Short mmCIF file of C-alpha atoms in Angstrom, two decimals:
data_model
loop_
_atom_site.label_atom_id
_atom_site.label_comp_id
_atom_site.label_asym_id
_atom_site.label_seq_id
_atom_site.Cartn_x
_atom_site.Cartn_y
_atom_site.Cartn_z
CA GLY A 1426 6.60 22.81 26.08
CA ILE A 1427 6.45 19.16 27.08
CA GLN A 1428 5.16 16.96 24.30
CA SER A 1429 2.18 14.65 25.00
CA PRO A 1430 2.79 10.95 25.32
CA THR A 1431 0.98 10.42 22.08
CA ARG A 1432 3.06 12.82 20.14
CA LEU A 1433 6.30 11.21 21.55
CA GLN A 1434 5.04 7.78 20.79
CA ALA A 1435 4.33 8.74 17.20
CA ALA A 1436 7.79 10.46 16.91
CA PHE A 1437 9.63 7.44 18.24
CA ILE A 1438 7.67 5.10 15.84
CA LYS A 1439 8.78 7.33 12.97
CA ILE A 1440 12.43 7.10 14.13
CA ILE A 1441 12.24 3.28 14.13
CA ARG A 1442 10.53 3.25 10.67
CA ASN A 1443 13.12 5.59 9.25
CA LEU A 1444 15.98 3.31 10.43
CA GLU A 1445 14.98 1.17 7.46
CA VAL A 1446 17.20 3.27 5.20
CA CYS A 1447 20.22 2.53 7.49
CA LYS A 1448 19.48 -1.20 7.67
CA THR A 1449 22.66 -2.25 5.87
CA PHE A 1450 24.74 -0.53 8.53
CA LEU A 1451 23.06 -2.06 11.50
CA PRO A 1452 23.79 -5.43 13.15
CA ALA A 1453 22.04 -8.34 11.55
CA GLY A 1454 18.50 -8.61 12.78
CA PHE A 1455 18.74 -5.46 14.95
CA LEU A 1456 15.99 -3.59 13.17
CA GLU A 1457 13.65 -6.51 12.89
CA LYS A 1458 13.98 -7.15 16.57
CA LEU A 1459 13.57 -3.55 17.49
CA GLN A 1460 10.29 -3.32 15.33
CA ALA A 1461 8.90 -6.61 16.64
CA GLU A 1462 9.54 -5.82 20.32
CA THR A 1463 9.15 -1.98 20.46
CA VAL A 1464 6.67 -0.84 17.76
CA PRO A 1465 3.69 -3.02 18.84
CA ASP A 1466 4.03 -1.87 22.42
CA LEU A 1467 4.18 1.75 21.38
CA GLU A 1468 1.27 1.50 19.05
CA ALA A 1469 -0.63 -0.19 21.70
CA GLY A 1470 -0.78 3.29 23.28
CA PHE A 1471 -2.95 4.33 20.41
CA GLY A 1472 -4.93 1.12 20.48
CA PRO A 1473 -5.36 -1.13 17.40
CA PRO A 1474 -8.31 0.33 15.35
CA GLY A 1475 -11.76 -1.24 16.16
CA MET A 1476 -10.97 -2.67 19.54
CA ASP A 1477 -13.89 -0.83 21.23
CA SER A 1478 -16.46 -0.53 18.31
CA GLN A 1479 -15.41 -3.69 16.42
CA ILE A 1480 -15.57 -1.49 13.30
CA ALA A 1481 -12.37 -0.71 11.30
CA THR A 1482 -11.24 0.24 7.87
CA LEU A 1483 -8.93 -2.30 6.35
CA VAL A 1484 -6.37 -1.66 3.60
CA PHE A 1485 -4.48 -4.11 1.39
CA THR A 1486 -1.61 -3.16 -0.91
CA ASP A 1487 0.29 -5.32 -3.47
CA VAL A 1488 2.95 -4.81 -6.02
CA ARG A 1489 1.83 -5.61 -9.57
CA LYS A 1490 3.77 -8.55 -11.15
CA SER A 1491 6.43 -8.63 -8.45
CA THR A 1492 7.37 -12.27 -9.02
CA ALA A 1493 8.34 -11.49 -12.63
CA ILE A 1494 10.34 -8.44 -11.55
CA TRP A 1495 12.16 -10.38 -8.85
CA GLU A 1496 13.21 -12.91 -11.59
CA THR A 1497 14.33 -10.24 -14.01
CA VAL A 1498 16.27 -7.80 -11.75
CA PRO A 1499 16.67 -9.45 -8.40
CA GLU A 1500 19.19 -6.94 -7.09
CA GLY A 1501 17.22 -4.00 -8.32
CA MET A 1502 14.13 -5.39 -6.81
CA LYS A 1503 15.89 -5.90 -3.52
CA LYS A 1504 16.65 -2.14 -3.40
CA ALA A 1505 13.20 -1.21 -4.66
CA MET A 1506 11.59 -3.15 -1.87
CA ARG A 1507 13.46 -1.12 0.68
CA ILE A 1508 11.94 1.94 -0.85
CA HIS A 1509 8.59 0.30 -1.01
CA ASN A 1510 8.64 -0.63 2.60
CA GLN A 1511 9.94 2.78 3.68
CA ILE A 1512 7.23 4.69 1.72
CA ILE A 1513 4.34 2.52 3.02
CA ARG A 1514 5.58 2.49 6.67
CA GLN A 1515 6.02 6.27 6.50
CA ALA A 1516 2.54 6.76 5.24
CA ILE A 1517 1.11 4.31 7.92
CA SER A 1518 2.69 6.63 10.52
CA ASP A 1519 1.63 9.80 8.87
CA PHE A 1520 -2.04 8.75 8.67
CA HIS A 1521 -2.35 6.98 12.07
CA GLY A 1522 -2.61 3.41 10.63
CA TYR A 1523 -1.87 0.12 12.38
CA GLU A 1524 0.42 -2.27 10.40
CA VAL A 1525 -1.29 -5.61 10.90
CA LYS A 1526 1.08 -7.79 8.90
CA THR A 1527 2.98 -8.17 5.56
CA ILE A 1528 2.51 -11.11 3.28
CA GLY A 1529 5.38 -11.10 0.81
CA ASP A 1530 5.41 -7.66 -0.72
CA ALA A 1531 1.78 -7.06 0.42
CA PHE A 1532 0.74 -4.99 3.33
CA MET A 1533 -2.36 -5.27 5.46
CA VAL A 1534 -3.09 -2.12 7.50
CA ALA A 1535 -5.99 -1.06 9.76
CA PHE A 1536 -7.29 2.46 10.28
CA SER A 1537 -9.84 3.85 12.70
CA THR A 1538 -11.39 6.02 10.04
CA ALA A 1539 -12.05 5.62 6.23
CA ASP A 1540 -10.80 9.16 5.72
CA ASP A 1541 -7.33 8.33 7.04
CA ALA A 1542 -7.28 5.06 5.07
CA VAL A 1543 -8.14 6.77 1.69
CA ARG A 1544 -5.60 9.60 2.54
CA PHE A 1545 -3.05 6.82 3.13
CA GLY A 1546 -3.82 5.08 -0.16
CA VAL A 1547 -3.75 8.26 -2.27
CA ALA A 1548 -0.47 9.52 -0.60
CA VAL A 1549 1.27 6.11 -1.33
CA GLN A 1550 0.29 6.20 -4.94
CA GLU A 1551 1.73 9.84 -5.16
CA ARG A 1552 4.87 8.97 -3.36
CA PHE A 1553 5.53 5.87 -5.45
CA ALA A 1554 5.16 8.03 -8.63
CA SER A 1555 7.71 10.64 -7.38
CA ALA A 1556 10.22 8.23 -5.81
CA SER A 1557 13.68 7.72 -6.91
CA TRP A 1558 13.89 4.03 -7.86
CA PRO A 1559 17.06 2.04 -8.54
CA THR A 1560 18.48 2.37 -12.04
CA GLU A 1561 18.18 -1.39 -12.57
CA MET A 1562 14.35 -0.90 -12.70
CA THR A 1563 14.65 1.01 -15.94
CA GLN A 1564 15.59 -2.30 -17.56
CA ILE A 1565 11.96 -3.23 -17.27
CA PRO A 1566 9.38 -1.23 -19.36
CA LEU A 1567 6.85 -2.05 -16.64
CA CYS A 1568 8.81 -0.07 -14.10
CA ASP A 1569 10.34 2.57 -16.34
CA LYS A 1570 9.13 6.14 -16.10
CA GLN A 1571 6.12 6.92 -18.27
CA LEU A 1572 4.92 10.45 -18.85
CA ASN A 1573 1.58 11.94 -19.65
CA PRO A 1574 1.81 12.79 -23.35
CA LYS A 1575 -0.53 15.78 -22.76
CA ASP A 1576 1.74 17.70 -20.32
CA ASN A 1577 4.83 15.54 -19.71
CA THR A 1578 4.12 14.99 -16.12
CA VAL A 1579 5.01 11.67 -14.56
CA LEU A 1580 2.20 9.14 -14.66
CA TRP A 1581 4.06 5.87 -13.88
CA ASN A 1582 7.37 5.39 -12.21
CA GLY A 1583 9.00 2.34 -10.51
CA LEU A 1584 6.85 -0.27 -8.81
CA SER A 1585 3.06 -0.05 -9.42
CA LEU A 1586 0.56 -0.94 -6.73
CA ARG A 1587 -3.07 -1.94 -6.39
CA ILE A 1588 -4.67 -0.73 -3.24
CA GLY A 1589 -8.08 -1.96 -1.87
CA ILE A 1590 -10.00 -0.48 1.11
CA ASN A 1591 -13.09 -1.51 2.87
CA LYS A 1592 -14.89 -0.50 6.13
CA GLY A 1593 -17.18 -2.52 8.36
CA PRO A 1594 -17.45 -5.00 11.26
CA VAL A 1595 -14.33 -7.01 12.20
CA THR A 1596 -13.28 -9.71 14.53
CA ILE A 1597 -10.00 -8.93 16.24
CA GLU A 1598 -7.74 -11.51 17.70
CA GLY A 1599 -4.06 -11.63 18.83
CA ASN A 1600 -1.52 -13.20 16.40
CA SER A 1601 1.00 -15.28 18.38
CA LEU A 1602 3.47 -15.23 15.53
CA THR A 1603 3.58 -11.44 14.97
CA GLY A 1604 2.69 -10.30 18.50
CA ARG A 1605 0.08 -7.92 16.86
CA LYS A 1606 -3.64 -7.88 16.51
CA ASP A 1607 -5.13 -9.51 13.39
CA TYR A 1608 -8.47 -8.82 11.74
CA PHE A 1609 -10.99 -11.29 10.27
CA GLY A 1610 -14.46 -11.37 8.73
CA HIS A 1611 -16.20 -10.36 5.53
CA THR A 1612 -14.94 -6.74 5.73
CA VAL A 1613 -11.42 -8.07 5.52
CA ASN A 1614 -12.24 -10.49 2.66
CA VAL A 1615 -13.84 -7.70 0.54
CA ALA A 1616 -10.91 -5.44 1.11
CA SER A 1617 -8.51 -8.12 -0.08
CA ARG A 1618 -10.65 -8.83 -3.13
CA LEU A 1619 -10.83 -5.07 -3.95
CA GLU A 1620 -7.03 -4.95 -3.95
CA SER A 1621 -6.59 -8.04 -6.07
CA THR A 1622 -9.07 -7.07 -8.73
CA GLY A 1623 -8.80 -3.21 -8.48
CA ALA A 1624 -7.23 -0.87 -11.01
CA VAL A 1625 -3.41 -0.66 -10.99
CA GLY A 1626 -2.27 2.69 -9.75
CA ALA A 1627 -5.51 3.54 -8.04
CA VAL A 1628 -7.30 3.18 -4.73
CA THR A 1629 -10.32 0.86 -5.04
CA ILE A 1630 -13.24 1.26 -2.58
CA LEU A 1631 -16.95 0.19 -2.51
CA GLU A 1632 -19.35 2.76 -3.86
CA ASP A 1633 -21.12 2.81 -0.47
CA LEU A 1634 -17.97 4.32 1.09
CA TRP A 1635 -17.59 7.17 -1.39
CA PRO A 1636 -20.09 9.62 0.23
CA GLU A 1637 -18.12 9.31 3.53
CA VAL A 1638 -14.66 9.89 2.04
CA SER A 1639 -15.39 12.18 -0.89
CA ALA A 1640 -14.87 15.36 1.05
CA ALA A 1641 -11.70 14.13 2.86
CA VAL A 1642 -9.26 14.04 -0.11
CA SER A 1643 -8.80 15.68 -3.48
CA VAL A 1644 -9.12 12.79 -5.97
CA HIS A 1645 -10.41 11.99 -9.40
CA SER A 1646 -12.76 9.06 -9.37
CA SER A 1647 -13.63 6.48 -12.01
CA GLY A 1648 -16.84 4.56 -11.62
CA PRO A 1649 -19.06 3.46 -10.25
CA ALA A 1650 -18.93 -0.05 -11.78
CA SER A 1651 -20.40 -3.36 -10.88
CA MET A 1652 -17.85 -6.20 -10.32
CA LEU A 1653 -17.98 -9.91 -9.34
CA PHE A 1654 -15.44 -11.17 -6.81
CA GLN A 1655 -14.25 -14.75 -6.26
CA GLY A 1656 -15.83 -16.14 -3.07
CA ILE A 1657 -18.52 -13.41 -2.87
CA LYS A 1658 -21.88 -14.29 -4.16
CA GLU A 1659 -23.36 -10.91 -5.00
CA SER A 1660 -21.76 -8.31 -7.38
CA LEU A 1661 -20.40 -5.26 -5.67
CA CYS A 1662 -20.42 -1.67 -6.94
CA VAL A 1663 -16.85 -0.12 -6.78
CA ARG A 1664 -15.14 3.05 -7.47
CA HIS A 1665 -11.38 3.65 -8.38
CA LEU A 1666 -9.74 6.76 -6.82
CA TYR A 1667 -6.72 8.46 -8.34
CA PRO A 1668 -4.66 11.36 -6.98
CA THR A 1669 -5.58 14.40 -8.89
CA ASN A 1670 -2.10 14.81 -10.33
CA LEU A 1671 -2.18 11.27 -11.55
CA GLN A 1672 -5.78 11.22 -13.05
CA GLY A 1673 -4.07 10.84 -16.44
CA ARG A 1674 -3.58 7.14 -15.59
CA ILE A 1675 -7.25 6.61 -16.61
CA GLN A 1676 -6.63 7.71 -20.09
CA PHE A 1677 -3.00 6.39 -20.30
CA PRO A 1678 -2.94 3.19 -18.27
CA LEU A 1679 0.35 1.32 -17.65
CA ASN A 1680 1.27 -0.18 -21.05
CA ALA A 1681 -0.82 -3.33 -21.33
CA SER A 1682 1.42 -4.68 -24.09
CA THR A 1683 4.60 -4.52 -21.99
CA VAL A 1684 6.36 -7.80 -22.04
CA LEU A 1685 9.12 -8.98 -19.71
CA LYS A 1686 11.65 -11.50 -21.12
CA LEU A 1687 12.56 -14.15 -18.51
CA ASP A 1688 15.19 -16.37 -20.15
CA ASP A 1689 13.42 -17.53 -23.22
CA GLU A 1690 9.93 -17.21 -21.85
CA ARG A 1691 7.82 -14.26 -22.57
CA ILE A 1692 5.39 -13.27 -19.88
CA SER A 1693 2.68 -10.76 -20.84
CA ILE A 1694 2.06 -8.11 -18.12
#
């Protein structure tokens, strides 16, 4: 039968996102122009989250130690970032998110529901662990594949992410530079802090959000724990969520003693 406009919009957005893998074969600037001019208009059919209620769930992602990796294997990192962007944008589409903006290698994404936001975060962690990363990345112990010594399943592989999620009231304004909606306020600030101080390889949320999302996804949680955040007066109670198949990350974290050698300077990871 005839597909609904919403389904057709979602399908076309996926096509545009998937063109990322063919970027090198497209005319210079073609994909960026298509994304900037087409995707926002299509996504406007769904409406940026929170436009009516002024309540949204914000997600921040960031690559751990990306600057050091760029300096060590720039060509490998260039390839890895294409994979990084493709995985995240596919997950944004899969879980009905709205790409607010990118800041370097960090993504800011808005969701209408906390359930979808957490599903997105968990899926991204799983997909990163199973992705095929450039061979150059194996030159860096930080990005090399690490197995769970208990069962030899993959725990760490390629780029590693911190992901922070927070839900609450937001102020939404247009961004003249991106042509998209942007989000501001305490909710956004807390989401950003949860990402920057959260556990590597996990999805970090406030404990208050856990009852709402606990039935939505199959995860292993660590916490709650009280944490202090820069710029926020009171301590906040947080919980780290791990995909069930990656819960071994709690017992076997990314090797804290890993060292990158950049020229003659040693940078502890």
